[in-house]
Structures are given as structure tokens and as C-alpha cells.
JSON list of C-alpha atoms in Angstrom, two decimals:
[
{"chain": "A", "resi": 1, "resn": "MET", "atom": "CA", "xyz": [80.94, 49.47, 73.54]},
{"chain": "A", "resi": 2, "resn": "PRO", "atom": "CA", "xyz": [83.04, 48.08, 70.63]},
{"chain": "A", "resi": 3, "resn": "THR", "atom": "CA", "xyz": [86.15, 46.75, 71.89]},
{"chain": "A", "resi": 4, "resn": "ASN", "atom": "CA", "xyz": [88.49, 49.21, 70.07]},
{"chain": "A", "resi": 5, "resn": "TYR", "atom": "CA", "xyz": [87.26, 51.77, 71.85]},
{"chain": "A", "resi": 6, "resn": "LEU", "atom": "CA", "xyz": [88.12, 50.12, 75.42]},
{"chain": "A", "resi": 7, "resn": "ARG", "atom": "CA", "xyz": [91.52, 49.72, 74.08]},
{"chain": "A", "resi": 8, "resn": "ARG", "atom": "CA", "xyz": [92.69, 52.62, 72.70]},
{"chain": "A", "resi": 9, "resn": "GLY", "atom": "CA", "xyz": [93.23, 53.84, 76.88]},
{"chain": "A", "resi": 10, "resn": "SER", "atom": "CA", "xyz": [95.63, 50.98, 76.89]},
{"chain": "A", "resi": 11, "resn": "LYS", "atom": "CA", "xyz": [99.43, 50.92, 76.19]},
{"chain": "A", "resi": 12, "resn": "ALA", "atom": "CA", "xyz": [99.28, 47.12, 74.55]},
{"chain": "A", "resi": 13, "resn": "PRO", "atom": "CA", "xyz": [99.53, 47.14, 70.49]},
{"chain": "A", "resi": 14, "resn": "PRO", "atom": "CA", "xyz": [95.28, 46.03, 69.48]},
{"chain": "A", "resi": 15, "resn": "ARG", "atom": "CA", "xyz": [94.88, 42.50, 68.30]},
{"chain": "A", "resi": 16, "resn": "SER", "atom": "CA", "xyz": [94.56, 42.12, 64.55]},
{"chain": "A", "resi": 17, "resn": "HIS", "atom": "CA", "xyz": [91.40, 40.14, 63.82]},
{"chain": "A", "resi": 18, "resn": "PRO", "atom": "CA", "xyz": [91.19, 38.12, 60.45]},
{"chain": "A", "resi": 19, "resn": "PRO", "atom": "CA", "xyz": [87.99, 39.37, 58.26]},
{"chain": "A", "resi": 20, "resn": "PRO", "atom": "CA", "xyz": [84.93, 37.92, 59.62]},
{"chain": "A", "resi": 21, "resn": "ASP", "atom": "CA", "xyz": [84.08, 35.03, 57.68]},
{"chain": "A", "resi": 22, "resn": "ARG", "atom": "CA", "xyz": [81.45, 36.56, 54.87]},
{"chain": "A", "resi": 23, "resn": "ALA", "atom": "CA", "xyz": [79.91, 33.26, 53.90]},
{"chain": "A", "resi": 24, "resn": "GLN", "atom": "CA", "xyz": [78.85, 32.51, 57.67]},
{"chain": "A", "resi": 25, "resn": "HIS", "atom": "CA", "xyz": [75.87, 35.74, 57.20]},
{"chain": "A", "resi": 26, "resn": "GLU", "atom": "CA", "xyz": [75.62, 35.77, 53.78]},
{"chain": "A", "resi": 27, "resn": "VAL", "atom": "CA", "xyz": [72.09, 35.93, 52.01]},
{"chain": "A", "resi": 28, "resn": "PRO", "atom": "CA", "xyz": [71.70, 32.54, 49.68]},
{"chain": "A", "resi": 29, "resn": "PRO", "atom": "CA", "xyz": [70.63, 33.06, 46.34]},
{"chain": "A", "resi": 30, "resn": "GLN", "atom": "CA", "xyz": [67.11, 32.82, 45.59]},
{"chain": "A", "resi": 31, "resn": "GLY", "atom": "CA", "xyz": [66.84, 28.92, 43.61]},
{"chain": "A", "resi": 32, "resn": "GLN", "atom": "CA", "xyz": [70.25, 28.08, 45.29]},
{"chain": "A", "resi": 33, "resn": "ALA", "atom": "CA", "xyz": [69.18, 24.87, 46.30]},
{"chain": "A", "resi": 34, "resn": "GLY", "atom": "CA", "xyz": [69.51, 24.44, 50.39]},
{"chain": "A", "resi": 35, "resn": "SER", "atom": "CA", "xyz": [68.49, 28.51, 50.35]},
{"chain": "A", "resi": 36, "resn": "LEU", "atom": "CA", "xyz": [66.65, 29.00, 53.67]},
{"chain": "A", "resi": 37, "resn": "GLY", "atom": "CA", "xyz": [62.86, 31.04, 52.99]},
{"chain": "A", "resi": 38, "resn": "VAL", "atom": "CA", "xyz": [60.16, 31.84, 54.74]},
{"chain": "A", "resi": 39, "resn": "ARG", "atom": "CA", "xyz": [56.88, 33.91, 53.64]},
{"chain": "A", "resi": 40, "resn": "LEU", "atom": "CA", "xyz": [55.56, 36.80, 54.96]},
{"chain": "A", "resi": 41, "resn": "THR", "atom": "CA", "xyz": [51.54, 37.96, 54.43]},
{"chain": "A", "resi": 42, "resn": "ALA", "atom": "CA", "xyz": [50.90, 41.43, 56.04]},
{"chain": "A", "resi": 43, "resn": "GLY", "atom": "CA", "xyz": [47.70, 42.25, 55.36]},
{"chain": "A", "resi": 44, "resn": "GLN", "atom": "CA", "xyz": [46.61, 41.76, 50.86]},
{"chain": "A", "resi": 45, "resn": "VAL", "atom": "CA", "xyz": [50.61, 42.11, 51.12]},
{"chain": "A", "resi": 46, "resn": "VAL", "atom": "CA", "xyz": [52.41, 38.76, 50.68]},
{"chain": "A", "resi": 47, "resn": "VAL", "atom": "CA", "xyz": [56.30, 38.71, 49.90]},
{"chain": "A", "resi": 48, "resn": "ALA", "atom": "CA", "xyz": [59.20, 35.69, 49.61]},
{"chain": "A", "resi": 49, "resn": "ILE", "atom": "CA", "xyz": [61.81, 36.16, 52.26]},
{"chain": "A", "resi": 50, "resn": "ARG", "atom": "CA", "xyz": [65.47, 34.71, 51.34]},
{"chain": "A", "resi": 51, "resn": "LEU", "atom": "CA", "xyz": [66.54, 33.99, 54.59]},
{"chain": "A", "resi": 52, "resn": "ALA", "atom": "CA", "xyz": [71.32, 34.12, 55.55]},
{"chain": "A", "resi": 53, "resn": "GLN", "atom": "CA", "xyz": [72.12, 31.19, 57.11]},
{"chain": "A", "resi": 54, "resn": "THR", "atom": "CA", "xyz": [72.89, 32.42, 60.84]},
{"chain": "A", "resi": 55, "resn": "GLU", "atom": "CA", "xyz": [71.82, 31.25, 64.06]},
{"chain": "A", "resi": 56, "resn": "ALA", "atom": "CA", "xyz": [68.80, 33.88, 64.54]},
{"chain": "A", "resi": 57, "resn": "VAL", "atom": "CA", "xyz": [67.71, 32.72, 61.41]},
{"chain": "A", "resi": 58, "resn": "ARG", "atom": "CA", "xyz": [67.69, 29.27, 62.66]},
{"chain": "A", "resi": 59, "resn": "ALA", "atom": "CA", "xyz": [66.27, 30.03, 66.29]},
{"chain": "A", "resi": 60, "resn": "LEU", "atom": "CA", "xyz": [63.57, 31.77, 63.73]},
{"chain": "A", "resi": 61, "resn": "LEU", "atom": "CA", "xyz": [62.65, 28.75, 61.97]},
{"chain": "A", "resi": 62, "resn": "ALA", "atom": "CA", "xyz": [62.53, 27.32, 65.10]},
{"chain": "A", "resi": 63, "resn": "ALA", "atom": "CA", "xyz": [59.77, 29.38, 65.95]},
{"chain": "A", "resi": 64, "resn": "LEU", "atom": "CA", "xyz": [57.60, 29.63, 62.71]},
{"chain": "A", "resi": 65, "resn": "PRO", "atom": "CA", "xyz": [54.74, 30.04, 61.91]},
{"chain": "A", "resi": 66, "resn": "LEU", "atom": "CA", "xyz": [54.98, 33.08, 63.56]},
{"chain": "A", "resi": 67, "resn": "PHE", "atom": "CA", "xyz": [51.51, 35.97, 64.16]},
{"chain": "A", "resi": 68, "resn": "SER", "atom": "CA", "xyz": [51.94, 39.42, 64.65]},
{"chain": "A", "resi": 69, "resn": "LYS", "atom": "CA", "xyz": [50.87, 42.99, 63.92]},
{"chain": "A", "resi": 70, "resn": "ALA", "atom": "CA", "xyz": [51.65, 45.08, 60.96]},
{"chain": "A", "resi": 71, "resn": "GLU", "atom": "CA", "xyz": [53.18, 49.20, 62.58]},
{"chain": "A", "resi": 72, "resn": "PRO", "atom": "CA", "xyz": [54.65, 52.01, 60.45]},
{"chain": "A", "resi": 73, "resn": "TRP", "atom": "CA", "xyz": [57.76, 53.59, 61.22]},
{"chain": "A", "resi": 74, "resn": "GLY", "atom": "CA", "xyz": [58.30, 56.17, 57.99]},
{"chain": "A", "resi": 75, "resn": "GLU", "atom": "CA", "xyz": [58.63, 53.87, 55.82]},
{"chain": "A", "resi": 76, "resn": "CYS", "atom": "CA", "xyz": [59.55, 50.85, 57.48]},
{"chain": "A", "resi": 77, "resn": "VAL", "atom": "CA", "xyz": [57.50, 48.36, 58.68]},
{"chain": "A", "resi": 78, "resn": "HIS", "atom": "CA", "xyz": [58.81, 46.15, 61.92]},
{"chain": "A", "resi": 79, "resn": "PHE", "atom": "CA", "xyz": [56.44, 43.38, 63.72]},
{"chain": "A", "resi": 80, "resn": "GLU", "atom": "CA", "xyz": [56.97, 41.64, 67.27]},
{"chain": "A", "resi": 81, "resn": "ILE", "atom": "CA", "xyz": [58.67, 38.46, 66.99]},
{"chain": "A", "resi": 82, "resn": "PRO", "atom": "CA", "xyz": [58.36, 35.95, 70.68]},
{"chain": "A", "resi": 83, "resn": "LEU", "atom": "CA", "xyz": [61.81, 35.44, 70.71]},
{"chain": "A", "resi": 84, "resn": "ARG", "atom": "CA", "xyz": [64.50, 37.02, 72.13]},
{"chain": "A", "resi": 85, "resn": "LEU", "atom": "CA", "xyz": [68.35, 37.34, 70.31]},
{"chain": "A", "resi": 86, "resn": "GLY", "atom": "CA", "xyz": [71.00, 38.94, 70.78]},
{"chain": "A", "resi": 87, "resn": "ARG", "atom": "CA", "xyz": [73.43, 41.12, 68.56]},
{"chain": "A", "resi": 88, "resn": "ASP", "atom": "CA", "xyz": [75.69, 39.42, 65.86]},
{"chain": "A", "resi": 89, "resn": "ARG", "atom": "CA", "xyz": [78.34, 40.16, 62.50]},
{"chain": "A", "resi": 90, "resn": "THR", "atom": "CA", "xyz": [76.26, 41.02, 60.30]},
{"chain": "A", "resi": 91, "resn": "ALA", "atom": "CA", "xyz": [74.30, 44.59, 62.70]},
{"chain": "A", "resi": 92, "resn": "ARG", "atom": "CA", "xyz": [74.52, 47.75, 60.99]},
{"chain": "A", "resi": 93, "resn": "ARG", "atom": "CA", "xyz": [73.06, 50.70, 62.24]},
{"chain": "A", "resi": 94, "resn": "ASN", "atom": "CA", "xyz": [72.13, 51.50, 57.64]},
{"chain": "A", "resi": 95, "resn": "GLY", "atom": "CA", "xyz": [70.25, 49.80, 56.39]},
{"chain": "A", "resi": 96, "resn": "ARG", "atom": "CA", "xyz": [70.20, 48.75, 52.46]},
{"chain": "A", "resi": 97, "resn": "LEU", "atom": "CA", "xyz": [66.91, 48.29, 50.68]},
{"chain": "A", "resi": 98, "resn": "GLY", "atom": "CA", "xyz": [65.75, 44.88, 50.29]},
{"chain": "A", "resi": 99, "resn": "GLU", "atom": "CA", "xyz": [67.41, 43.59, 53.29]},
{"chain": "A", "resi": 100, "resn": "VAL", "atom": "CA", "xyz": [65.09, 41.61, 56.24]},
{"chain": "A", "resi": 101, "resn": "TYR", "atom": "CA", "xyz": [66.84, 43.02, 59.92]},
{"chain": "A", "resi": 102, "resn": "LEU", "atom": "CA", "xyz": [66.08, 41.90, 63.22]},
{"chain": "A", "resi": 103, "resn": "TRP", "atom": "CA", "xyz": [65.89, 44.77, 66.51]},
{"chain": "A", "resi": 104, "resn": "THR", "atom": "CA", "xyz": [67.61, 41.69, 68.68]},
{"chain": "A", "resi": 105, "resn": "GLU", "atom": "CA", "xyz": [66.48, 44.87, 71.72]},
{"chain": "A", "resi": 106, "resn": "GLU", "atom": "CA", "xyz": [63.54, 44.86, 71.28]},
{"chain": "A", "resi": 107, "resn": "SER", "atom": "CA", "xyz": [62.50, 41.98, 70.25]},
{"chain": "A", "resi": 108, "resn": "ARG", "atom": "CA", "xyz": [61.41, 42.88, 66.04]},
{"chain": "A", "resi": 109, "resn": "ILE", "atom": "CA", "xyz": [61.55, 42.22, 62.62]},
{"chain": "A", "resi": 110, "resn": "LEU", "atom": "CA", "xyz": [62.77, 45.35, 60.14]},
{"chain": "A", "resi": 111, "resn": "LEU", "atom": "CA", "xyz": [62.05, 44.93, 56.91]},
{"chain": "A", "resi": 112, "resn": "PRO", "atom": "CA", "xyz": [62.67, 48.93, 55.45]},
{"chain": "A", "resi": 113, "resn": "PHE", "atom": "CA", "xyz": [60.98, 50.77, 51.75]},
{"chain": "A", "resi": 114, "resn": "GLY", "atom": "CA", "xyz": [62.56, 53.93, 51.77]},
{"chain": "A", "resi": 115, "resn": "PRO", "atom": "CA", "xyz": [63.73, 56.14, 54.61]},
{"chain": "A", "resi": 116, "resn": "THR", "atom": "CA", "xyz": [62.85, 56.06, 58.69]},
{"chain": "A", "resi": 117, "resn": "PRO", "atom": "CA", "xyz": [62.13, 58.99, 60.37]},
{"chain": "A", "resi": 118, "resn": "ILE", "atom": "CA", "xyz": [65.77, 59.84, 61.58]},
{"chain": "A", "resi": 119, "resn": "SER", "atom": "CA", "xyz": [67.55, 58.54, 58.55]},
{"chain": "A", "resi": 120, "resn": "ARG", "atom": "CA", "xyz": [69.30, 61.54, 56.94]},
{"chain": "A", "resi": 121, "resn": "ALA", "atom": "CA", "xyz": [68.65, 62.87, 52.73]},
{"chain": "A", "resi": 122, "resn": "GLY", "atom": "CA", "xyz": [70.52, 59.18, 51.34]},
{"chain": "A", "resi": 123, "resn": "GLU", "atom": "CA", "xyz": [70.01, 56.59, 54.22]},
{"chain": "A", "resi": 124, "resn": "VAL", "atom": "CA", "xyz": [68.02, 53.93, 55.39]},
{"chain": "A", "resi": 125, "resn": "ARG", "atom": "CA", "xyz": [68.96, 54.79, 58.95]},
{"chain": "A", "resi": 126, "resn": "LEU", "atom": "CA", "xyz": [67.62, 51.89, 61.30]},
{"chain": "A", "resi": 127, "resn": "PRO", "atom": "CA", "xyz": [66.43, 52.71, 65.33]},
{"chain": "A", "resi": 128, "resn": "ALA", "atom": "CA", "xyz": [69.64, 51.05, 66.35]},
{"chain": "A", "resi": 129, "resn": "PRO", "atom": "CA", "xyz": [72.05, 48.34, 65.52]},
{"chain": "A", "resi": 130, "resn": "CYS", "atom": "CA", "xyz": [70.35, 45.32, 63.11]},
{"chain": "A", "resi": 131, "resn": "ASN", "atom": "CA", "xyz": [70.94, 41.59, 62.02]},
{"chain": "A", "resi": 132, "resn": "VAL", "atom": "CA", "xyz": [70.64, 41.21, 59.05]},
{"chain": "A", "resi": 133, "resn": "ILE", "atom": "CA", "xyz": [68.26, 38.15, 58.22]},
{"chain": "A", "resi": 134, "resn": "GLY", "atom": "CA", "xyz": [67.52, 37.78, 55.32]},
{"chain": "A", "resi": 135, "resn": "GLU", "atom": "CA", "xyz": [66.95, 39.45, 51.61]},
{"chain": "A", "resi": 136, "resn": "ILE", "atom": "CA", "xyz": [63.07, 40.05, 49.52]},
{"chain": "A", "resi": 137, "resn": "ASP", "atom": "CA", "xyz": [63.17, 41.08, 46.05]},
{"chain": "A", "resi": 138, "resn": "ASP", "atom": "CA", "xyz": [59.84, 42.77, 46.34]},
{"chain": "A", "resi": 139, "resn": "TRP", "atom": "CA", "xyz": [60.33, 45.28, 49.26]},
{"chain": "A", "resi": 140, "resn": "ALA", "atom": "CA", "xyz": [58.49, 48.06, 47.13]},
{"chain": "A", "resi": 141, "resn": "ALA", "atom": "CA", "xyz": [55.01, 45.82, 47.74]},
{"chain": "A", "resi": 142, "resn": "LEU", "atom": "CA", "xyz": [55.58, 46.65, 51.14]},
{"chain": "A", "resi": 143, "resn": "LYS", "atom": "CA", "xyz": [53.84, 50.60, 50.56]},
{"chain": "A", "resi": 144, "resn": "GLY", "atom": "CA", "xyz": [50.96, 47.96, 50.70]},
{"chain": "A", "resi": 145, "resn": "VAL", "atom": "CA", "xyz": [51.66, 47.28, 54.06]},
{"chain": "A", "resi": 146, "resn": "ARG", "atom": "CA", "xyz": [48.97, 49.01, 56.30]},
{"chain": "A", "resi": 147, "resn": "PRO", "atom": "CA", "xyz": [48.86, 50.17, 60.53]},
{"chain": "A", "resi": 148, "resn": "SER", "atom": "CA", "xyz": [47.65, 47.28, 62.31]},
{"chain": "A", "resi": 149, "resn": "ASP", "atom": "CA", "xyz": [47.57, 44.49, 59.80]},
{"chain": "A", "resi": 150, "resn": "LYS", "atom": "CA", "xyz": [48.32, 40.97, 60.44]},
{"chain": "A", "resi": 151, "resn": "VAL", "atom": "CA", "xyz": [51.02, 39.63, 59.65]},
{"chain": "A", "resi": 152, "resn": "HIS", "atom": "CA", "xyz": [52.22, 36.02, 58.67]},
{"chain": "A", "resi": 153, "resn": "LEU", "atom": "CA", "xyz": [55.20, 34.76, 58.95]},
{"chain": "A", "resi": 154, "resn": "GLU", "atom": "CA", "xyz": [56.17, 30.78, 57.76]},
{"chain": "A", "resi": 155, "resn": "ARG", "atom": "CA", "xyz": [58.19, 28.29, 56.04]},
{"chain": "A", "resi": 156, "resn": "GLU", "atom": "CA", "xyz": [58.04, 29.20, 51.98]},
{"chain": "A", "resi": 157, "resn": "THR", "atom": "CA", "xyz": [56.16, 25.96, 50.48]},
{"chain": "A", "resi": 158, "resn": "GLY", "atom": "CA", "xyz": [57.13, 24.64, 47.50]}
]
């Protein structure tokens, strides 16, 4: 439950917090030295993912390689991962095309390439607040992923 909601009933003035350090969860630019990259293969589709630098991503990298099965949900592909992680400051309910999300409650990675069944016009609504863990440039390629395609997530070599 958001802390501000709990503070409404309190007579004490809410404490101001400095804005979150955006560099803590930004996705490194492609090709920059030290950027974290993984390759996602789902059926015949292969895309590169630039990862953010967060605790969730560090845990994900430690668990690689991962294997799963693709499950479509509207214009979003998701798959299960064997990690139990918590929500962080990057979590958002409305997604952006090209971003990669970690749905912590269900231990799934979400890859939206269009609206989901619960989206309103002009938005990409996620099933719950999800951590931003990376970015895909070629997100439109995800349209080629079919239900039950084998998913393989591994470190990018190069």
C-alpha cells in the first residue's frame, strides 16, 4: 500500500523525499562499454535485450541461461522464470513499447509489443505494477512468437 495513502490520516506533514536516482535503473545505451545484454530466442524470433542495472537484473543474470515456454496475452509475450524477486522503484502499471518488465508476483518476464486485453485506447496496461528490467529495439519482431514456442534467455556473446 502506498505510504502517502497511509499518511493522509496522519496530522504530521509528509516528509519530502529527493527524487529517485534515475541512473540507478536506467537502461545503458546500446554499444556502451559495460552495458548488460542478453539474447532472447522464442521459436524463430531472436532479439537482443539491453538490461537495466538493478538488483532484479543481477539476480536474473546469475540465473542464466533460462528456458521456458512463451505465452501470449493480447499483444504481449510473457514467460515464467524461476526467480522470486520483489517490486522495486522502477515498477509501473502502464508499459511502453520496447521495454521489458518483470512481473514479480507471478515470476514472469513480460515483453509487450502492443495493447494487452486490459489496455485502454492508446496505452499498454500491464497486469500489475512490473519492474522495468530492460529494453528491446526490435520489439515488433515479437509478433512472430507463437503460443508454446520454446524460450531461451542467455547472455549475449560478442
